[in-house]
CSV table of C-alpha atoms in Angstrom, one decimal:
chain,number,residue,atom,x,y,z
D,21,MET,CA,13.0,-5.9,10.4
D,22,GLN,CA,16.3,-6.2,8.8
D,23,THR,CA,18.9,-3.4,8.3
D,24,SER,CA,21.0,-3.1,5.3
D,25,ASP,CA,24.2,-1.3,4.6
D,26,GLN,CA,24.3,-2.8,1.0
D,27,PRO,CA,22.1,-1.9,-1.9
D,28,PHE,CA,19.1,-4.2,-2.6
D,29,ALA,CA,16.3,-4.2,-5.0
D,30,PRO,CA,13.4,-1.8,-4.1
D,31,TYR,CA,10.8,-4.3,-5.0
D,32,VAL,CA,10.1,-8.0,-5.6
D,33,ARG,CA,7.9,-8.9,-8.6
D,34,HIS,CA,5.9,-12.2,-8.4
D,35,ALA,CA,4.9,-12.9,-12.1
D,36,PRO,CA,1.7,-14.7,-13.0
D,37,ARG,CA,1.8,-18.5,-12.6
D,38,GLY,CA,-1.5,-19.2,-14.3
D,39,GLU,CA,-2.7,-17.9,-17.6
D,40,PRO,CA,-2.0,-14.1,-17.4
D,41,LEU,CA,-4.8,-11.7,-16.7
D,42,PRO,CA,-4.8,-7.9,-16.7
D,43,LEU,CA,-4.6,-8.0,-13.0
D,44,VAL,CA,-1.8,-6.1,-11.5
D,45,CYS,CA,-1.4,-5.8,-7.7
D,46,ASP,CA,1.0,-4.1,-5.4
D,47,SER,CA,1.9,-4.0,-1.7
D,48,PRO,CA,3.9,-0.8,-1.3
D,49,HIS,CA,4.0,-0.8,2.4
D,50,SER,CA,5.1,-4.2,3.4
D,51,GLY,CA,8.9,-3.5,3.0
D,52,ARG,CA,10.8,-4.7,6.1
D,53,ILE,CA,14.4,-4.0,4.9
D,54,TYR,CA,15.8,-0.8,6.6
D,55,PRO,CA,18.5,1.1,4.6
D,56,ALA,CA,21.6,1.9,6.9
D,57,ASP,CA,21.4,5.7,6.0
D,58,PHE,CA,17.9,5.9,7.2
D,59,GLY,CA,19.3,7.9,10.4
D,60,TYR,CA,16.2,7.5,12.4
D,61,ALA,CA,16.0,8.4,16.1
D,62,LEU,CA,12.8,6.2,17.3
D,63,ALA,CA,12.4,3.0,18.8
D,64,ALA,CA,12.2,0.1,16.3
D,65,PRO,CA,8.8,-1.1,17.5
D,66,LEU,CA,7.3,2.3,17.2
D,67,LEU,CA,9.1,2.8,13.6
D,68,ARG,CA,7.6,-0.5,12.4
D,69,SER,CA,4.0,0.4,13.1
D,70,GLY,CA,4.3,2.1,9.6
D,71,GLU,CA,4.7,-1.4,8.1
D,72,ASP,CA,1.9,-3.3,6.4
D,73,THR,CA,3.7,-6.3,7.8
D,74,HIS,CA,2.7,-9.8,6.3
D,75,VAL,CA,0.4,-8.0,3.6
D,76,ASP,CA,2.7,-9.3,0.9
D,77,GLU,CA,2.2,-13.0,2.4
D,78,LEU,CA,-1.6,-12.9,2.7
D,79,TRP,CA,-2.0,-12.1,-0.9
D,80,ARG,CA,0.3,-14.7,-2.1
D,81,GLY,CA,-2.1,-16.5,-4.2
D,82,ILE,CA,-2.5,-13.6,-6.8
D,83,PRO,CA,0.1,-15.2,-9.4
D,84,ASP,CA,-1.8,-18.4,-9.1
D,85,VAL,CA,-4.9,-16.8,-11.0
D,86,GLY,CA,-2.9,-15.0,-13.6
D,87,GLY,CA,-2.1,-11.7,-11.6
D,88,THR,CA,1.1,-10.1,-11.1
D,89,LEU,CA,2.1,-9.0,-7.5
D,90,ILE,CA,4.9,-6.2,-6.8
D,91,CYS,CA,5.9,-5.9,-3.4
D,92,ALA,CA,8.2,-3.0,-1.9
D,93,GLN,CA,11.3,-4.3,0.1
D,94,PHE,CA,11.8,-0.9,1.6
D,95,PRO,CA,9.9,0.6,4.5
D,96,ARG,CA,7.4,3.3,3.9
D,97,THR,CA,8.5,5.2,6.8
D,98,TYR,CA,11.9,5.8,4.8
D,99,ILE,CA,10.1,6.8,1.8
D,100,ASP,CA,6.4,6.1,0.9
D,101,PRO,CA,5.6,4.9,-2.6
D,102,ASN,CA,1.9,5.7,-2.1
D,103,ARG,CA,2.6,9.6,-2.1
D,104,GLU,CA,3.6,11.8,-5.0
D,105,PRO,CA,7.4,12.8,-5.0
D,106,ASP,CA,6.6,16.4,-4.4
D,107,ASP,CA,4.4,15.7,-1.2
D,108,ILE,CA,7.2,17.0,0.9
D,109,GLU,CA,7.1,18.4,4.5
D,110,PRO,CA,9.0,21.8,4.5
D,111,ALA,CA,10.0,21.4,8.3
D,112,LEU,CA,11.8,18.3,7.4
D,113,LEU,CA,14.4,20.2,5.3
D,114,GLU,CA,17.7,21.4,6.3
D,115,SER,CA,17.8,23.6,3.1
D,116,PRO,CA,15.0,24.8,0.6
D,117,TRP,CA,13.9,22.2,-1.8
D,118,PRO,CA,15.2,23.2,-5.4
D,119,GLY,CA,11.9,22.6,-7.1
D,120,ALA,CA,8.1,23.0,-6.2
D,121,ILE,CA,6.8,21.0,-3.4
D,122,ASN,CA,3.2,20.4,-2.7
D,123,PRO,CA,2.6,19.1,0.9
D,124,THR,CA,-0.8,17.4,1.3
D,125,GLU,CA,-2.9,16.6,4.4
D,126,LYS,CA,-0.7,13.5,4.6
D,127,SER,CA,2.4,15.7,5.2
D,128,ARG,CA,0.4,17.8,7.6
D,129,ILE,CA,0.1,14.7,10.0
D,130,GLY,CA,3.7,13.5,9.3
D,131,HIS,CA,3.0,11.0,6.7
D,132,GLY,CA,4.0,12.7,3.4
D,133,LEU,CA,6.5,11.3,0.9
D,134,ILE,CA,9.1,11.2,3.9
D,135,TRP,CA,7.3,10.4,7.1
D,136,SER,CA,8.3,12.8,10.0
D,137,LYS,CA,6.2,10.7,12.5
D,138,ALA,CA,5.3,7.1,13.4
D,139,ALA,CA,3.0,6.1,16.0
D,140,GLY,CA,2.5,9.8,16.8
D,141,GLN,CA,6.1,10.3,17.6
D,142,PRO,CA,9.1,12.2,15.7
D,143,ILE,CA,11.1,9.7,13.6
D,144,TYR,CA,14.2,12.2,13.4
D,145,ALA,CA,16.2,14.2,15.7
D,146,ARG,CA,17.8,15.9,12.8
D,147,LYS,CA,16.8,17.8,9.5
D,148,LEU,CA,17.0,15.9,6.1
D,149,GLY,CA,19.5,17.0,3.2
D,150,VAL,CA,18.0,17.5,-0.3
D,151,ALA,CA,20.6,15.1,-1.6
D,152,GLU,CA,19.4,12.6,1.1
D,153,ILE,CA,15.7,12.8,0.0
D,154,GLN,CA,16.6,12.9,-3.7
D,155,HIS,CA,18.5,9.7,-3.3
D,156,ARG,CA,15.5,7.9,-1.8
D,157,ILE,CA,13.4,9.0,-4.7
D,158,ASP,CA,15.9,8.0,-7.1
D,159,ALA,CA,17.0,4.7,-5.8
D,160,TYR,CA,13.5,3.5,-4.2
D,161,HIS,CA,10.4,5.4,-5.2
D,162,GLN,CA,11.0,6.1,-8.8
D,163,PRO,CA,12.0,2.3,-9.6
D,164,TYR,CA,9.0,1.1,-7.7
D,165,HIS,CA,6.8,3.3,-9.8
D,166,ALA,CA,8.5,2.4,-13.1
D,167,ALA,CA,8.1,-1.3,-12.3
D,168,LEU,CA,4.3,-0.9,-11.6
D,169,ASN,CA,3.6,1.1,-14.5
D,170,GLN,CA,5.4,-1.2,-16.8
D,171,ASP,CA,3.1,-4.1,-15.8
D,172,ILE,CA,0.0,-2.1,-15.9
D,173,GLU,CA,1.0,-0.7,-19.4
D,174,ALA,CA,1.8,-4.1,-20.8
D,175,ALA,CA,-1.5,-5.5,-19.4
D,176,TYR,CA,-3.5,-2.6,-21.0
D,177,ARG,CA,-1.7,-2.9,-24.4
D,178,ARG,CA,-2.4,-6.6,-24.5
D,179,PHE,CA,-6.0,-6.6,-23.1
D,180,GLY,CA,-7.3,-3.1,-23.6
D,181,ALA,CA,-7.8,-3.0,-20.0
D,182,VAL,CA,-6.3,-3.3,-16.7
D,183,TRP,CA,-7.5,-3.9,-13.0
D,184,HIS,CA,-5.2,-2.8,-10.2
D,185,LEU,CA,-5.5,-3.8,-6.4
D,186,ASN,CA,-3.6,-1.6,-4.1
D,187,LEU,CA,-3.0,-3.6,-0.9
D,188,HIS,CA,-2.4,-2.4,2.6
D,189,SER,CA,-3.3,-3.0,6.3
D,190,MET,CA,-4.5,-0.5,9.1
D,191,PRO,CA,-3.9,-0.3,12.7
D,192,SER,CA,-6.8,-0.5,15.1
D,193,ASN,CA,-6.5,3.0,16.1
D,194,SER,CA,-6.8,4.2,12.5
D,195,TYR,CA,-9.5,6.6,13.2
D,196,GLU,CA,-7.3,8.4,16.0
D,197,ALA,CA,-4.2,8.2,13.9
D,198,LEU,CA,-5.9,10.1,11.2
D,199,GLN,CA,-7.4,12.6,13.5
D,200,ILE,CA,-11.0,11.5,12.7
D,201,GLU,CA,-13.9,11.6,15.2
D,202,SER,CA,-16.1,8.6,14.6
D,203,ASP,CA,-18.5,6.4,16.8
D,204,ARG,CA,-18.2,3.6,14.1
D,205,PRO,CA,-15.8,0.7,14.9
D,206,LEU,CA,-13.3,0.2,12.4
D,207,ALA,CA,-14.4,-2.5,9.8
D,208,ASP,CA,-12.3,-5.6,9.0
D,209,PHE,CA,-11.7,-4.4,5.6
D,210,VAL,CA,-11.9,-1.0,4.1
D,211,LEU,CA,-12.4,-0.7,0.3
D,212,GLY,CA,-11.1,2.7,-1.0
D,213,ASP,CA,-11.9,4.0,-4.6
D,214,ARG,CA,-11.9,7.6,-3.8
D,215,ASP,CA,-15.7,8.1,-3.5
D,216,GLY,CA,-16.2,5.9,-6.7
D,217,THR,CA,-13.9,7.6,-9.0
D,218,THR,CA,-11.0,5.0,-9.6
D,219,CYS,CA,-12.9,1.9,-10.7
D,220,ASP,CA,-16.1,0.4,-11.9
D,221,PRO,CA,-18.3,0.0,-8.8
D,222,GLU,CA,-19.0,-3.7,-9.8
D,223,LEU,CA,-15.4,-4.5,-8.9
D,224,VAL,CA,-15.8,-3.0,-5.5
D,225,ASP,CA,-19.2,-5.2,-5.1
D,226,VAL,CA,-17.3,-8.2,-6.1
D,227,VAL,CA,-14.6,-7.7,-3.4
D,228,GLN,CA,-17.0,-6.7,-0.9
D,229,ALA,CA,-19.4,-9.8,-1.5
D,230,SER,CA,-16.5,-12.0,-1.3
D,231,LEU,CA,-15.2,-10.8,2.0
D,232,GLU,CA,-18.7,-10.8,3.5
D,233,ALA,CA,-19.4,-14.1,2.3
D,234,SER,CA,-16.2,-15.1,4.4
D,235,GLY,CA,-17.7,-13.4,7.5
D,236,TYR,CA,-15.8,-10.2,7.6
D,237,THR,CA,-17.3,-6.6,7.9
D,238,VAL,CA,-16.6,-4.2,5.0
D,239,ALA,CA,-16.7,-0.4,4.7
D,240,ARG,CA,-16.1,1.6,1.6
D,241,ASN,CA,-13.8,4.9,1.9
D,242,ASP,CA,-14.2,5.1,5.7
D,243,PRO,CA,-11.7,6.0,6.8
D,244,PHE,CA,-9.3,5.4,3.9
D,245,LYS,CA,-10.4,6.5,0.4
D,246,GLY,CA,-7.1,5.9,-1.4
D,247,VAL,CA,-4.1,8.2,-2.0
D,248,ALA,CA,-1.4,8.8,-4.8
D,249,LEU,CA,-1.4,5.3,-6.5
D,250,ILE,CA,-5.0,4.9,-7.2
D,251,ALA,CA,-5.7,8.6,-7.9
D,252,ARG,CA,-2.8,8.3,-10.5
D,253,LEU,CA,-3.9,4.8,-11.9
D,254,GLY,CA,-7.5,4.7,-11.8
D,255,LYS,CA,-9.4,6.0,-15.0
D,256,PRO,CA,-12.5,3.8,-15.4
D,257,ALA,CA,-13.8,5.5,-18.5
D,258,GLN,CA,-10.5,4.3,-20.2
D,259,ARG,CA,-10.9,0.8,-18.5
D,260,ARG,CA,-8.2,1.4,-16.0
D,261,HIS,CA,-9.5,0.4,-12.6
D,262,SER,CA,-7.8,0.7,-9.4
D,263,LEU,CA,-9.1,-0.2,-5.9
D,264,GLN,CA,-7.3,0.3,-2.5
D,265,ILE,CA,-7.8,-2.6,0.1
D,266,GLU,CA,-7.1,-2.2,3.8
D,267,ILE,CA,-7.2,-5.1,6.2
D,268,HIS,CA,-7.5,-4.6,9.9
D,269,ARG,CA,-4.2,-5.8,11.4
D,270,LYS,CA,-5.9,-7.5,14.3
D,271,GLN,CA,-7.5,-9.9,12.0
D,272,TYR,CA,-4.1,-11.6,11.4
D,273,MET,CA,-1.3,-10.3,13.7
D,274,ASN,CA,-0.3,-8.9,17.0
D,275,GLU,CA,0.1,-5.2,16.5
D,276,GLN,CA,2.8,-5.1,19.4
D,277,THR,CA,5.0,-8.0,18.4
D,278,PHE,CA,4.3,-8.1,14.8
D,279,GLU,CA,3.7,-11.8,14.8
D,280,LYS,CA,0.9,-13.6,13.0
D,281,ASN,CA,-2.0,-14.5,15.2
D,282,GLU,CA,-4.3,-17.6,15.1
D,283,ARG,CA,-6.6,-16.0,12.6
D,284,PHE,CA,-3.8,-15.5,9.8
D,285,PRO,CA,-4.7,-18.8,8.1
D,286,ALA,CA,-8.3,-18.2,7.9
D,287,LEU,CA,-7.9,-14.6,6.5
D,288,GLN,CA,-5.3,-15.8,4.1
D,289,ALA,CA,-7.8,-18.3,2.9
D,290,ALA,CA,-10.6,-15.7,2.6
D,291,LEU,CA,-8.2,-13.4,0.4
D,292,THR,CA,-7.4,-16.4,-1.8
D,293,LYS,CA,-11.1,-16.9,-2.4
D,294,ALA,CA,-11.5,-13.0,-3.1
D,295,THR,CA,-8.5,-13.1,-5.5
D,296,ARG,CA,-10.2,-16.0,-7.4
D,297,ASP,CA,-13.5,-14.0,-7.4
D,298,VAL,CA,-11.9,-11.0,-8.8
D,299,ALA,CA,-10.2,-13.2,-11.7
D,300,LEU,CA,-13.6,-14.6,-12.5
D,301,TYR,CA,-15.0,-11.1,-12.7
D,302,ILE,CA,-12.3,-9.9,-14.9
D,303,GLN,CA,-12.4,-13.1,-17.1
D,304,ARG,CA,-16.2,-12.0,-17.7
D,305,GLN,CA,-15.2,-8.5,-18.8
D,306,LEU,CA,-12.5,-9.5,-21.5
């Protein structure tokens, strides 16, 4: 965790190192630079529970197969790039929002565009001003989406198709955090395609087969189906495919200290293999 009182780039873009493919991937929640104007009132370890810590590093092999990897540098608890900009919780505001807002189920549990809770605890001991939230949208959310969309559209223009992987991690108490009752253990990976609507099922099959061959358990859309990014980008009838991949955090890190554990190298190797398998699949489609 790093706090910055200076402006910083909202994302890092890792360009293809191999022959370019229409594979664009993003890690929207691995950011660990906390802007000084955050104004939170929560203990840092609880606040950091919102991070997808180390996910950007786990997938570092993407550029080697010709893919592009975009990683947020700001934390999702400050503003979440996997939410639409009108997914705002009214109770957070010190004055009415000047336009229409459309809070979703994510806002109801405190995980909308601007998180109000982390680890089940309130993040703020204050209300947020309209100008404050608008600054977060203009300086972080909008540039992140612009960069991602630019690469996706460039790939689509060149190849007539694009494949997008939206990369995340999930805490071991995900069912509880989502207020879902389940007697099933959380899988090592959850592949989300919004119930088969955001990508060709063959892509999901390729990722699942690769991960299972490496010894991991895989679930589909349980409990994560995918949120704003894949909903917006996934249009398989137009050869625009978008898949969300969630990794069980215990497979690679200590959830209390945020340090990598002894399983990290094996998981990173499995994801490098999965990346190669996806690249081969894409090559066959072109």
